[in-house]
Amino acid sequence: MKKTSTRLADGRELIYYDLRDDTVRDAVDRRPLERTVTTSEVRRDVLLGDSVAIASHRQGRTYHPPADQCPLCPTTGDRLSEIPDSSYDVVVFENRFPSLAGDSGRCEVVCFTSDHDASFASLTEEQAALVLEAWTDRTSELSHLPSVEQVFCFENRGEEIGVTLGHPHGQIYAYPFTTPRTALMLRSLAAHKEATGGENLFDAVLERELAGERVVLEGEHWAAFVPYSAHWPYEVHLYPKRRVPDLLGLDEAARTEFPKVYLELLRRFDRIFGEGEPPTPYIAAWHQAPFGTLEEFEGVSRDDFALHLELFTIRRTSGKLKFLAGSESGMSVFINDVPPEFAAQRLREVAS
């Protein structure tokens, strides 16, 4: 992998990740852009104990542009985009309309391929491995920023999810706090460790699932299963079999196997609802240990956390979506219409 860092016309950082070591990246951003001005602010909710990012400048962000005006495609001739070069393998750049900025963190865009009509599932294993390297590198770099406590790599796929740019891409959020969902895991982890005299809850969950009926696929170094208490109609958790706290902890064997396992998982997601159905909308979310202090979670260290990816869709059946209505949105109590055992069986049936 070759990494080349440059600057866009408004000062934002852009990084090329290339498969070839001899690739030269010297294209200049020719757009007449002024410096990006953001109004991002993090406010603490004292009743719920969580935080909300207020980012009014995002109201003006790019919204469903035609394909020939996609800002994530390479620059060609006089059609100037966010990527100055005429081609690329993987690109990461600071979001022009970030939810978090400055002392409130940082937001980045990850373009998986220059092919506008592709998807992550259509990448080669070599391309997917390069994306994994980019996620790992950005996790490392962002963790050293003084305002960052947790790094979250994710992909939103599909208009039903809320995606406003059709080009295959994901995002990275670098939060200035430990996210509420991670905090819940850490509290459960601490309570279980104390109650069992030291047993790791993530290890116990993985062992239980591998012995059960909800395993979707399993490799030598990775395992994917539908969790016992899945919140979403089709939800799969992907774990490395050797517990590590973050992407940086993966060994070479796990990195080598990941593309094959993950691409197969994504391709199965696209076949859940049968032939002729539009691509399955999904969210793919990496859960990594925070880089800040874990003092409030007594007895737990970063090494107790287990890196894993959660992949889920809001489509519950053909042509129907799972909406977060009264119980989910009002009380955070999910109601799942699809039994996890059925979801796992379906995902096994659609194996390629």
mmCIF file of C-alpha atoms in Angstrom:
data_model
loop_
_atom_site.group_PDB
_atom_site.id
_atom_site.type_symbol
_atom_site.label_atom_id
_atom_site.label_comp_id
_atom_site.label_asym_id
_atom_site.label_seq_id
_atom_site.Cartn_x
_atom_site.Cartn_y
_atom_site.Cartn_z
ATOM 1 C CA MET A 1 0.000 0.000 0.000
ATOM 2 C CA LYS A 2 1.181 3.520 -0.837
ATOM 3 C CA LYS A 3 -0.227 6.472 1.079
ATOM 4 C CA THR A 4 -0.149 10.018 -0.326
ATOM 5 C CA SER A 5 -1.498 12.995 1.635
ATOM 6 C CA THR A 6 -2.439 16.282 -0.045
ATOM 7 C CA ARG A 7 -4.716 19.276 0.490
ATOM 8 C CA LEU A 8 -7.893 20.343 -1.278
ATOM 9 C CA ALA A 9 -8.443 23.944 -2.372
ATOM 10 C CA ASP A 10 -10.189 24.877 0.881
ATOM 11 C CA GLY A 11 -7.472 23.344 3.080
ATOM 12 C CA ARG A 12 -9.106 20.008 3.886
ATOM 13 C CA GLU A 13 -6.868 16.951 3.941
ATOM 14 C CA LEU A 14 -7.206 14.263 1.253
ATOM 15 C CA ILE A 15 -5.324 10.950 1.312
ATOM 16 C CA TYR A 16 -4.838 8.494 -1.551
ATOM 17 C CA TYR A 17 -4.350 4.809 -0.713
ATOM 18 C CA ASP A 18 -2.904 2.970 -3.704
ATOM 19 C CA LEU A 19 -2.288 -0.677 -4.469
ATOM 20 C CA ARG A 20 0.842 0.138 -6.486
ATOM 21 C CA ASP A 21 3.907 1.619 -4.806
ATOM 22 C CA ASP A 22 4.927 3.526 -7.935
ATOM 23 C CA THR A 23 1.679 5.508 -8.274
ATOM 24 C CA VAL A 24 2.223 9.274 -8.396
ATOM 25 C CA ARG A 25 -0.439 11.581 -6.955
ATOM 26 C CA ASP A 26 0.315 15.209 -7.810
ATOM 27 C CA ALA A 27 -3.015 16.459 -9.215
ATOM 28 C CA VAL A 28 -4.096 19.864 -7.842
ATOM 29 C CA ASP A 29 -7.630 20.771 -6.776
ATOM 30 C CA ARG A 30 -8.586 23.462 -9.345
ATOM 31 C CA ARG A 31 -11.879 24.478 -7.739
ATOM 32 C CA PRO A 32 -12.232 28.063 -6.439
ATOM 33 C CA LEU A 33 -13.204 27.003 -2.915
ATOM 34 C CA GLU A 34 -13.128 29.198 0.152
ATOM 35 C CA ARG A 35 -12.146 27.831 3.550
ATOM 36 C CA THR A 36 -14.808 25.561 5.012
ATOM 37 C CA VAL A 37 -16.748 27.165 7.875
ATOM 38 C CA THR A 38 -18.540 24.813 10.275
ATOM 39 C CA THR A 39 -20.842 25.387 13.229
ATOM 40 C CA SER A 40 -20.492 21.958 14.822
ATOM 41 C CA GLU A 41 -21.164 21.871 18.559
ATOM 42 C CA VAL A 42 -21.575 18.959 20.985
ATOM 43 C CA ARG A 43 -24.206 19.407 23.696
ATOM 44 C CA ARG A 44 -24.639 17.142 26.685
ATOM 45 C CA ASP A 45 -28.119 15.844 27.562
ATOM 46 C CA VAL A 46 -28.043 15.873 31.365
ATOM 47 C CA LEU A 47 -31.155 13.691 31.692
ATOM 48 C CA LEU A 48 -30.085 10.870 29.381
ATOM 49 C CA GLY A 49 -26.354 11.273 29.936
ATOM 50 C CA ASP A 50 -25.573 11.245 26.213
ATOM 51 C CA SER A 51 -24.459 13.902 23.727
ATOM 52 C CA VAL A 52 -25.960 15.497 20.620
ATOM 53 C CA ALA A 53 -24.016 17.117 17.774
ATOM 54 C CA ILE A 54 -25.604 20.358 16.560
ATOM 55 C CA ALA A 55 -24.441 21.051 12.991
ATOM 56 C CA SER A 56 -26.709 23.528 11.204
ATOM 57 C CA HIS A 57 -24.258 24.007 8.311
ATOM 58 C CA ARG A 58 -25.160 20.502 7.094
ATOM 59 C CA GLN A 59 -28.515 21.775 5.824
ATOM 60 C CA GLY A 60 -26.693 22.916 2.686
ATOM 61 C CA ARG A 61 -24.850 19.668 1.925
ATOM 62 C CA THR A 62 -24.984 18.029 -1.498
ATOM 63 C CA TYR A 63 -28.258 16.128 -1.956
ATOM 64 C CA HIS A 64 -28.803 13.420 -4.617
ATOM 65 C CA PRO A 65 -26.843 15.008 -7.482
ATOM 66 C CA PRO A 66 -27.089 13.458 -10.969
ATOM 67 C CA ALA A 67 -24.452 10.796 -11.634
ATOM 68 C CA ASP A 68 -22.532 13.086 -13.984
ATOM 69 C CA GLN A 69 -22.160 15.618 -11.159
ATOM 70 C CA CYS A 70 -21.131 13.182 -8.424
ATOM 71 C CA PRO A 71 -18.534 14.850 -6.156
ATOM 72 C CA LEU A 72 -16.976 11.472 -5.284
ATOM 73 C CA CYS A 73 -16.070 10.470 -8.826
ATOM 74 C CA PRO A 74 -12.584 11.346 -10.091
ATOM 75 C CA THR A 75 -12.011 14.709 -11.781
ATOM 76 C CA THR A 76 -12.272 14.441 -15.572
ATOM 77 C CA GLY A 77 -11.485 17.398 -17.819
ATOM 78 C CA ASP A 78 -13.493 20.430 -16.716
ATOM 79 C CA ARG A 79 -15.735 18.387 -14.404
ATOM 80 C CA LEU A 80 -14.090 19.043 -11.053
ATOM 81 C CA SER A 81 -14.859 16.918 -7.993
ATOM 82 C CA GLU A 82 -13.661 16.324 -4.439
ATOM 83 C CA ILE A 83 -10.959 14.045 -5.859
ATOM 84 C CA PRO A 84 -8.492 16.037 -8.026
ATOM 85 C CA ASP A 85 -6.961 13.018 -9.770
ATOM 86 C CA SER A 86 -8.474 11.273 -12.808
ATOM 87 C CA SER A 87 -8.519 7.875 -11.070
ATOM 88 C CA TYR A 88 -7.984 6.348 -7.642
ATOM 89 C CA ASP A 89 -8.031 3.094 -5.699
ATOM 90 C CA VAL A 90 -9.212 4.275 -2.259
ATOM 91 C CA VAL A 91 -9.482 7.897 -1.112
ATOM 92 C CA VAL A 92 -10.150 9.413 2.308
ATOM 93 C CA PHE A 93 -10.818 13.114 2.837
ATOM 94 C CA GLU A 94 -12.205 15.476 5.428
ATOM 95 C CA ASN A 95 -15.959 15.879 5.022
ATOM 96 C CA ARG A 96 -16.944 19.243 3.557
ATOM 97 C CA PHE A 97 -20.103 19.197 5.700
ATOM 98 C CA PRO A 98 -18.945 17.505 8.923
ATOM 99 C CA SER A 99 -21.151 16.641 11.879
ATOM 100 C CA LEU A 100 -18.066 16.947 14.107
ATOM 101 C CA ALA A 101 -15.204 19.393 13.634
ATOM 102 C CA GLY A 102 -12.416 21.105 15.566
ATOM 103 C CA ASP A 103 -12.653 20.506 19.311
ATOM 104 C CA SER A 104 -15.813 18.468 18.640
ATOM 105 C CA GLY A 105 -13.976 15.775 16.671
ATOM 106 C CA ARG A 106 -13.575 15.057 12.966
ATOM 107 C CA CYS A 107 -15.534 13.482 10.101
ATOM 108 C CA GLU A 108 -14.035 11.862 7.027
ATOM 109 C CA VAL A 109 -15.367 10.317 3.812
ATOM 110 C CA VAL A 110 -13.965 7.020 2.513
ATOM 111 C CA CYS A 111 -14.401 6.336 -1.216
ATOM 112 C CA PHE A 112 -14.037 2.595 -1.804
ATOM 113 C CA THR A 113 -13.520 2.765 -5.569
ATOM 114 C CA SER A 114 -13.573 5.281 -8.420
ATOM 115 C CA ASP A 115 -16.314 3.219 -10.151
ATOM 116 C CA HIS A 116 -19.573 5.110 -9.541
ATOM 117 C CA ASP A 117 -21.742 2.083 -10.369
ATOM 118 C CA ALA A 118 -19.928 -0.385 -8.114
ATOM 119 C CA SER A 119 -20.675 -1.384 -4.520
ATOM 120 C CA PHE A 120 -18.525 -2.717 -1.703
ATOM 121 C CA ALA A 121 -19.861 -6.187 -2.497
ATOM 122 C CA SER A 122 -18.556 -5.920 -6.066
ATOM 123 C CA LEU A 123 -14.980 -5.113 -5.021
ATOM 124 C CA THR A 124 -12.205 -7.631 -5.505
ATOM 125 C CA GLU A 125 -10.562 -9.130 -2.434
ATOM 126 C CA GLU A 126 -7.488 -6.999 -3.154
ATOM 127 C CA GLN A 127 -9.601 -3.824 -3.208
ATOM 128 C CA ALA A 128 -11.429 -4.785 -0.001
ATOM 129 C CA ALA A 129 -8.101 -5.444 1.699
ATOM 130 C CA LEU A 130 -6.974 -1.943 0.745
ATOM 131 C CA VAL A 131 -10.119 -0.461 2.322
ATOM 132 C CA LEU A 132 -9.309 -2.393 5.507
ATOM 133 C CA GLU A 133 -5.803 -0.890 5.449
ATOM 134 C CA ALA A 134 -7.294 2.597 5.035
ATOM 135 C CA TRP A 135 -9.716 2.069 7.950
ATOM 136 C CA THR A 136 -6.817 0.845 10.101
ATOM 137 C CA ASP A 137 -4.536 3.715 9.159
ATOM 138 C CA ARG A 138 -7.207 6.342 9.801
ATOM 139 C CA THR A 139 -8.053 4.747 13.165
ATOM 140 C CA SER A 140 -4.401 5.065 14.140
ATOM 141 C CA GLU A 141 -4.005 8.647 12.895
ATOM 142 C CA LEU A 142 -7.265 9.956 14.354
ATOM 143 C CA SER A 143 -6.656 8.337 17.734
ATOM 144 C CA HIS A 144 -3.707 10.706 18.212
ATOM 145 C CA LEU A 145 -5.786 13.871 17.840
ATOM 146 C CA PRO A 146 -6.225 15.499 21.277
ATOM 147 C CA SER A 147 -9.977 15.946 20.801
ATOM 148 C CA VAL A 148 -10.661 12.317 19.809
ATOM 149 C CA GLU A 149 -11.719 9.551 22.186
ATOM 150 C CA GLN A 150 -13.360 7.014 19.863
ATOM 151 C CA VAL A 151 -13.060 6.216 16.134
ATOM 152 C CA PHE A 152 -16.059 4.835 14.250
ATOM 153 C CA CYS A 153 -15.708 3.489 10.684
ATOM 154 C CA PHE A 154 -19.015 2.750 8.956
ATOM 155 C CA GLU A 155 -20.908 2.502 5.684
ATOM 156 C CA ASN A 156 -24.465 3.634 5.011
ATOM 157 C CA ARG A 157 -25.755 1.974 1.841
ATOM 158 C CA GLY A 158 -29.019 2.809 0.068
ATOM 159 C CA GLU A 159 -31.441 5.733 -0.152
ATOM 160 C CA GLU A 160 -33.695 4.044 2.416
ATOM 161 C CA ILE A 161 -30.890 4.458 4.948
ATOM 162 C CA GLY A 162 -30.587 8.153 4.098
ATOM 163 C CA VAL A 163 -27.626 8.072 1.704
ATOM 164 C CA THR A 164 -27.535 11.240 -0.419
ATOM 165 C CA LEU A 165 -24.584 10.319 -2.669
ATOM 166 C CA GLY A 166 -24.882 7.155 -4.755
ATOM 167 C CA HIS A 167 -21.140 6.589 -5.175
ATOM 168 C CA PRO A 168 -19.849 3.630 -3.079
ATOM 169 C CA HIS A 169 -18.427 5.226 0.030
ATOM 170 C CA GLY A 170 -18.386 5.134 3.803
ATOM 171 C CA GLN A 171 -17.497 7.509 6.598
ATOM 172 C CA ILE A 172 -15.334 7.776 9.673
ATOM 173 C CA TYR A 173 -16.455 9.707 12.747
ATOM 174 C CA ALA A 174 -13.870 10.602 15.371
ATOM 175 C CA TYR A 175 -15.833 11.418 18.524
ATOM 176 C CA PRO A 176 -14.608 13.550 21.454
ATOM 177 C CA PHE A 177 -16.368 11.157 23.855
ATOM 178 C CA THR A 178 -17.195 7.482 24.317
ATOM 179 C CA THR A 179 -20.406 6.826 22.400
ATOM 180 C CA PRO A 180 -23.502 5.737 24.371
ATOM 181 C CA ARG A 181 -23.712 2.347 22.660
ATOM 182 C CA THR A 182 -20.091 1.563 23.490
ATOM 183 C CA ALA A 183 -20.587 2.756 27.063
ATOM 184 C CA LEU A 184 -23.460 0.286 27.466
ATOM 185 C CA MET A 185 -21.215 -2.534 26.259
ATOM 186 C CA LEU A 186 -18.456 -1.505 28.653
ATOM 187 C CA ARG A 187 -20.854 -1.426 31.606
ATOM 188 C CA SER A 188 -22.138 -4.908 30.738
ATOM 189 C CA LEU A 189 -18.560 -6.057 30.294
ATOM 190 C CA ALA A 190 -17.558 -4.727 33.725
ATOM 191 C CA ALA A 191 -20.614 -6.199 35.471
ATOM 192 C CA HIS A 192 -20.094 -9.626 33.891
ATOM 193 C CA LYS A 193 -16.400 -9.638 34.743
ATOM 194 C CA GLU A 194 -17.146 -8.908 38.386
ATOM 195 C CA ALA A 195 -20.017 -11.387 38.616
ATOM 196 C CA THR A 196 -18.048 -14.274 37.076
ATOM 197 C CA GLY A 197 -14.706 -13.668 38.702
ATOM 198 C CA GLY A 198 -13.014 -12.435 35.563
ATOM 199 C CA GLU A 199 -14.774 -14.007 32.538
ATOM 200 C CA ASN A 200 -14.877 -11.833 29.412
ATOM 201 C CA LEU A 201 -18.428 -11.244 28.200
ATOM 202 C CA PHE A 202 -17.467 -10.894 24.519
ATOM 203 C CA ASP A 203 -15.648 -14.233 24.659
ATOM 204 C CA ALA A 204 -18.652 -15.855 26.312
ATOM 205 C CA VAL A 205 -21.052 -14.491 23.685
ATOM 206 C CA LEU A 206 -18.883 -15.640 20.788
ATOM 207 C CA GLU A 207 -18.429 -19.111 22.294
ATOM 208 C CA ARG A 208 -22.184 -19.453 22.843
ATOM 209 C CA GLU A 209 -23.075 -18.320 19.339
ATOM 210 C CA LEU A 210 -20.521 -20.575 17.637
ATOM 211 C CA ALA A 211 -22.079 -23.543 19.424
ATOM 212 C CA GLY A 212 -25.620 -22.589 18.380
ATOM 213 C CA GLU A 213 -27.918 -22.389 15.369
ATOM 214 C CA ARG A 214 -27.433 -18.754 14.381
ATOM 215 C CA VAL A 215 -23.986 -19.013 12.743
ATOM 216 C CA VAL A 216 -24.110 -17.619 9.208
ATOM 217 C CA LEU A 217 -20.557 -18.344 8.054
ATOM 218 C CA GLU A 218 -17.259 -19.185 9.689
ATOM 219 C CA GLY A 219 -13.657 -19.018 8.568
ATOM 220 C CA GLU A 220 -10.432 -19.885 10.315
ATOM 221 C CA HIS A 221 -10.055 -16.385 11.785
ATOM 222 C CA TRP A 222 -13.549 -14.802 11.528
ATOM 223 C CA ALA A 223 -17.066 -15.808 12.501
ATOM 224 C CA ALA A 224 -20.419 -14.241 11.547
ATOM 225 C CA PHE A 225 -23.685 -14.890 13.366
ATOM 226 C CA VAL A 226 -27.132 -13.432 13.932
ATOM 227 C CA PRO A 227 -27.202 -12.447 17.624
ATOM 228 C CA TYR A 228 -29.686 -14.020 20.017
ATOM 229 C CA SER A 229 -31.378 -10.665 20.675
ATOM 230 C CA ALA A 230 -31.052 -9.107 17.207
ATOM 231 C CA HIS A 231 -32.661 -5.666 17.052
ATOM 232 C CA TRP A 232 -33.045 -5.527 13.279
ATOM 233 C CA PRO A 233 -34.862 -7.859 10.824
ATOM 234 C CA TYR A 234 -31.578 -9.095 9.353
ATOM 235 C CA GLU A 235 -28.576 -8.359 11.548
ATOM 236 C CA VAL A 236 -25.191 -10.087 11.528
ATOM 237 C CA HIS A 237 -22.225 -9.604 13.854
ATOM 238 C CA LEU A 238 -18.765 -10.362 12.472
ATOM 239 C CA TYR A 239 -15.996 -11.110 15.004
ATOM 240 C CA PRO A 240 -12.338 -12.003 14.700
ATOM 241 C CA LYS A 241 -11.892 -15.233 16.637
ATOM 242 C CA ARG A 242 -8.901 -13.774 18.481
ATOM 243 C CA ARG A 243 -10.147 -10.894 20.613
ATOM 244 C CA VAL A 244 -8.527 -7.531 19.847
ATOM 245 C CA PRO A 245 -9.721 -4.052 20.924
ATOM 246 C CA ASP A 246 -9.510 -2.357 17.526
ATOM 247 C CA LEU A 247 -8.506 -2.674 13.884
ATOM 248 C CA LEU A 248 -4.886 -2.012 14.809
ATOM 249 C CA GLY A 249 -4.817 -5.278 16.771
ATOM 250 C CA LEU A 250 -5.655 -7.588 13.857
ATOM 251 C CA ASP A 251 -2.821 -9.912 12.897
ATOM 252 C CA GLU A 252 -1.804 -10.673 9.314
ATOM 253 C CA ALA A 253 -3.813 -13.904 9.147
ATOM 254 C CA ALA A 254 -7.043 -12.129 10.143
ATOM 255 C CA ARG A 255 -6.360 -9.281 7.696
ATOM 256 C CA THR A 256 -5.776 -11.745 4.878
ATOM 257 C CA GLU A 257 -8.998 -13.674 5.495
ATOM 258 C CA PHE A 258 -11.241 -10.657 6.135
ATOM 259 C CA PRO A 259 -11.958 -9.646 2.497
ATOM 260 C CA LYS A 260 -13.193 -13.108 1.512
ATOM 261 C CA VAL A 261 -15.478 -13.436 4.544
ATOM 262 C CA TYR A 262 -16.845 -9.893 4.458
ATOM 263 C CA LEU A 263 -17.498 -9.825 0.704
ATOM 264 C CA GLU A 264 -19.386 -13.111 0.960
ATOM 265 C CA LEU A 265 -21.471 -11.682 3.797
ATOM 266 C CA LEU A 266 -22.378 -8.554 1.802
ATOM 267 C CA ARG A 267 -23.259 -10.604 -1.279
ATOM 268 C CA ARG A 268 -25.579 -12.771 0.805
ATOM 269 C CA PHE A 269 -27.285 -9.631 2.084
ATOM 270 C CA ASP A 270 -28.081 -8.670 -1.505
ATOM 271 C CA ARG A 271 -29.749 -12.059 -2.048
ATOM 272 C CA ILE A 272 -31.924 -12.129 1.092
ATOM 273 C CA PHE A 273 -35.119 -11.026 -0.620
ATOM 274 C CA GLY A 274 -34.725 -12.946 -3.877
ATOM 275 C CA GLU A 275 -33.949 -12.262 -7.516
ATOM 276 C CA GLY A 276 -35.182 -9.026 -9.061
ATOM 277 C CA GLU A 277 -35.182 -7.134 -5.763
ATOM 278 C CA PRO A 278 -33.257 -3.836 -5.509
ATOM 279 C CA PRO A 279 -29.950 -3.924 -3.598
ATOM 280 C CA THR A 280 -30.428 -4.414 0.124
ATOM 281 C CA PRO A 281 -29.993 -1.180 2.100
ATOM 282 C CA TYR A 282 -27.720 -1.633 5.078
ATOM 283 C CA ILE A 283 -25.501 -0.107 7.720
ATOM 284 C CA ALA A 284 -22.104 -1.695 8.369
ATOM 285 C CA ALA A 285 -20.577 -0.453 11.627
ATOM 286 C CA TRP A 286 -17.181 -1.198 13.174
ATOM 287 C CA HIS A 287 -17.168 -1.218 16.985
ATOM 288 C CA GLN A 288 -13.761 -0.383 18.445
ATOM 289 C CA ALA A 289 -12.599 0.292 21.990
ATOM 290 C CA PRO A 290 -12.346 3.977 22.970
ATOM 291 C CA PHE A 291 -8.853 5.436 23.138
ATOM 292 C CA GLY A 292 -9.611 7.554 26.180
ATOM 293 C CA THR A 293 -9.551 6.544 29.816
ATOM 294 C CA LEU A 294 -11.998 3.840 30.952
ATOM 295 C CA GLU A 295 -11.900 4.808 34.618
ATOM 296 C CA GLU A 296 -15.699 4.996 34.928
ATOM 297 C CA PHE A 297 -15.956 1.335 33.885
ATOM 298 C CA GLU A 298 -14.297 -0.172 36.930
ATOM 299 C CA GLY A 299 -12.133 -3.214 36.321
ATOM 300 C CA VAL A 300 -12.258 -2.970 32.507
ATOM 301 C CA SER A 301 -9.360 -2.157 30.184
ATOM 302 C CA ARG A 302 -9.201 -1.549 26.432
ATOM 303 C CA ASP A 303 -7.959 -5.104 25.943
ATOM 304 C CA ASP A 304 -11.218 -6.448 27.392
ATOM 305 C CA PHE A 305 -13.184 -4.942 24.499
ATOM 306 C CA ALA A 306 -13.742 -6.996 21.336
ATOM 307 C CA LEU A 307 -13.509 -5.421 17.921
ATOM 308 C CA HIS A 308 -16.474 -6.461 15.790
ATOM 309 C CA LEU A 309 -18.579 -5.329 12.856
ATOM 310 C CA GLU A 310 -22.361 -5.111 13.005
ATOM 311 C CA LEU A 311 -24.179 -5.347 9.667
ATOM 312 C CA PHE A 312 -27.922 -4.836 9.456
ATOM 313 C CA THR A 313 -30.722 -3.820 7.125
ATOM 314 C CA ILE A 314 -33.901 -1.866 7.795
ATOM 315 C CA ARG A 315 -35.784 -3.891 5.146
ATOM 316 C CA ARG A 316 -37.918 -6.501 6.916
ATOM 317 C CA THR A 317 -39.380 -8.170 3.837
ATOM 318 C CA SER A 318 -39.753 -7.478 0.138
ATOM 319 C CA GLY A 319 -40.920 -3.880 -0.345
ATOM 320 C CA LYS A 320 -41.345 -3.193 3.380
ATOM 321 C CA LEU A 321 -39.093 -1.319 5.779
ATOM 322 C CA LYS A 322 -38.639 -1.540 9.533
ATOM 323 C CA PHE A 323 -39.511 1.887 10.932
ATOM 324 C CA LEU A 324 -38.342 3.061 14.334
ATOM 325 C CA ALA A 325 -41.747 4.076 15.628
ATOM 326 C CA GLY A 326 -43.141 4.699 19.122
ATOM 327 C CA SER A 327 -41.472 1.939 21.132
ATOM 328 C CA GLU A 328 -38.103 2.150 19.384
ATOM 329 C CA SER A 329 -37.824 5.930 19.013
ATOM 330 C CA GLY A 330 -39.714 6.890 22.149
ATOM 331 C CA MET A 331 -38.421 4.289 24.592
ATOM 332 C CA SER A 332 -35.439 2.601 22.865
ATOM 333 C CA VAL A 333 -37.211 -0.771 23.059
ATOM 334 C CA PHE A 334 -36.858 -2.587 19.749
ATOM 335 C CA ILE A 335 -39.506 -4.941 18.371
ATOM 336 C CA ASN A 336 -38.152 -7.348 15.755
ATOM 337 C CA ASP A 337 -40.567 -8.995 13.312
ATOM 338 C CA VAL A 338 -38.030 -11.567 12.078
ATOM 339 C CA PRO A 339 -36.862 -14.308 14.503
ATOM 340 C CA PRO A 340 -33.031 -14.337 14.597
ATOM 341 C CA GLU A 341 -32.999 -18.092 13.953
ATOM 342 C CA PHE A 342 -35.001 -17.605 10.729
ATOM 343 C CA ALA A 343 -32.740 -14.744 9.645
ATOM 344 C CA ALA A 344 -29.641 -16.925 10.150
ATOM 345 C CA GLN A 345 -31.218 -19.808 8.215
ATOM 346 C CA ARG A 346 -32.089 -17.468 5.338
ATOM 347 C CA LEU A 347 -28.545 -16.069 5.210
ATOM 348 C CA ARG A 348 -27.167 -19.603 5.056
ATOM 349 C CA GLU A 349 -29.587 -20.549 2.265
ATOM 350 C CA VAL A 350 -28.420 -17.753 -0.018
ATOM 351 C CA ALA A 351 -24.755 -18.796 0.074
ATOM 352 C CA SER A 352 -23.045 -18.380 -3.277
#
